[in-house]
C-alpha cells in the first residue's frame, strides 16, 4: 500500500522559513512521472504550488517563484519543499502528491503551515 506522510509544518513569522518533507512508501517517487506540493487555504480551492517531473523539470505557481524550492532525495524516498520569505497568504494545509497523472495519483494527509506574527 502506497503512503505519503508529510511533516515540517507549523507556525512561523512573516519572512521566516520552513522545510516540508514527504516520505513515500513503496518507492513511489521512483516510478512517478510527476510529484509535487499543493495547498488549500480556508475557503479557497486547492492549488498546485510546485511540481517536479521524473525528468527533473520543475514548475512553480507564480506567487511562490523565487521563494519556494521543490527537491527530491531519491535515496531516502523523500520529497521536500523549502519555503523562504513566507507571507501570511502562504497559510494553508500543504499536501504532497505523486503518481502518473492522469492515470493515478497518491496524496498525503496534509500538514498545516501558518504564517502569522
Coordinates of C-alpha atoms in Angstrom, one line a residue:
X1 CA 0.0 0.0 0.0
X2 CA 1.4 3.3 -1.0
X3 CA 1.6 6.0 1.6
X4 CA 2.8 9.6 1.6
X5 CA 3.5 11.2 5.0
X6 CA 4.2 14.9 5.3
X7 CA 5.9 16.7 8.1
X8 CA 7.6 20.0 8.9
X9 CA 4.6 22.3 9.0
X10 CA 4.0 24.7 11.9
X11 CA 3.7 28.4 12.9
X12 CA 6.2 30.8 11.5
X13 CA 6.5 34.6 11.5
X14 CA 6.3 36.5 8.2
X15 CA 9.7 36.4 6.5
X16 CA 10.6 33.1 8.1
X17 CA 11.3 29.7 6.5
X18 CA 10.0 26.2 6.8
X19 CA 11.1 23.0 5.1
X20 CA 8.3 20.4 4.4
X21 CA 9.2 16.8 4.0
X22 CA 7.2 14.0 2.4
X23 CA 8.3 10.4 2.9
X24 CA 6.9 7.9 0.4
X25 CA 6.5 4.2 0.7
X26 CA 6.8 1.6 -2.0
X27 CA 9.4 3.5 -4.0
X28 CA 6.6 5.8 -5.2
X29 CA 8.9 8.6 -6.2
X30 CA 10.9 6.2 -8.3
X31 CA 8.0 5.2 -10.6
X32 CA 6.1 8.5 -10.5
X33 CA 6.2 10.7 -13.6
X34 CA 5.2 13.7 -11.6
X35 CA 5.4 14.7 -7.9
X36 CA 4.5 17.9 -6.2
X37 CA 3.1 20.0 -3.4
X38 CA -0.4 21.6 -3.4
X39 CA -2.0 23.7 -0.8
X40 CA -5.5 24.6 0.3
X41 CA -6.4 27.7 2.3
X42 CA -9.7 28.1 4.2
X43 CA -12.5 28.9 1.8
X44 CA -10.3 28.5 -1.3
X45 CA -9.7 25.8 -3.9
X46 CA -6.7 23.6 -3.7
X47 CA -3.9 24.9 -5.9
X48 CA -0.7 23.4 -7.2
X49 CA 2.3 25.1 -5.7
X50 CA 5.3 23.3 -7.1
X51 CA 5.9 20.2 -9.2
X52 CA 8.8 18.1 -10.2
X53 CA 8.9 15.6 -13.1
X54 CA 10.8 12.4 -13.4
X55 CA 13.0 14.1 -15.9
X56 CA 13.9 16.8 -13.4
X57 CA 11.8 19.7 -14.7
X58 CA 10.3 22.0 -12.0
X59 CA 7.3 24.3 -12.2
X60 CA 6.1 26.8 -9.6
X61 CA 2.9 28.8 -9.0
X62 CA 3.7 32.5 -9.8
X63 CA 3.2 33.7 -6.2
X64 CA 5.9 31.4 -4.9
X65 CA 8.5 31.7 -7.6
X66 CA 11.9 32.6 -6.2
X67 CA 10.8 31.8 -2.6
X68 CA 9.9 28.0 -2.7
X69 CA 12.1 25.2 -4.0
X70 CA 11.0 21.6 -4.6
X71 CA 13.5 18.8 -4.5
X72 CA 13.8 15.1 -4.0
X73 CA 16.2 12.8 -2.2
X74 CA 16.0 9.6 -4.1
X75 CA 18.0 7.5 -1.7
X76 CA 15.6 8.4 1.2
X77 CA 12.5 8.4 -1.0
X78 CA 11.7 11.8 0.3
X79 CA 10.2 14.9 -1.4
X80 CA 11.0 18.4 0.0
X81 CA 9.6 21.9 -0.2
X82 CA 11.9 24.6 1.0
X83 CA 9.8 27.7 1.7
X84 CA 11.6 31.0 2.3
X85 CA 10.3 34.6 2.8
X86 CA 7.0 33.3 3.9
X87 CA 4.0 35.5 3.8
X88 CA 0.6 35.4 5.6
X89 CA -1.0 34.4 2.3
X90 CA 1.0 31.2 2.3
X91 CA -1.0 30.0 5.2
X92 CA -2.7 26.7 4.2
X93 CA -2.7 23.0 4.5
X94 CA 0.1 21.7 2.3
X95 CA -0.3 18.3 0.6
X96 CA 2.3 16.1 -1.0
X97 CA 1.3 14.0 -4.1
X98 CA 2.9 11.8 -6.6
X99 CA 2.0 9.3 -9.3
X100 CA 1.3 9.0 -13.0
X101 CA -1.3 11.6 -13.8
X102 CA -4.0 11.4 -15.0
X103 CA -4.0 7.6 -14.5
X104 CA -3.2 7.5 -10.8
X105 CA -2.1 9.9 -8.1
X106 CA -1.4 9.4 -4.4
X107 CA -1.9 12.1 -1.8
X108 CA -0.6 12.6 1.7
X109 CA -2.8 13.7 4.6
X110 CA -1.5 17.3 4.7
X111 CA 0.5 19.4 7.1
X112 CA -0.6 22.9 8.3
X113 CA 1.5 25.9 7.6
X114 CA 0.5 29.1 9.4
X115 CA 2.4 32.4 8.8
X116 CA 1.5 34.9 11.4
X117 CA 3.1 37.4 13.7

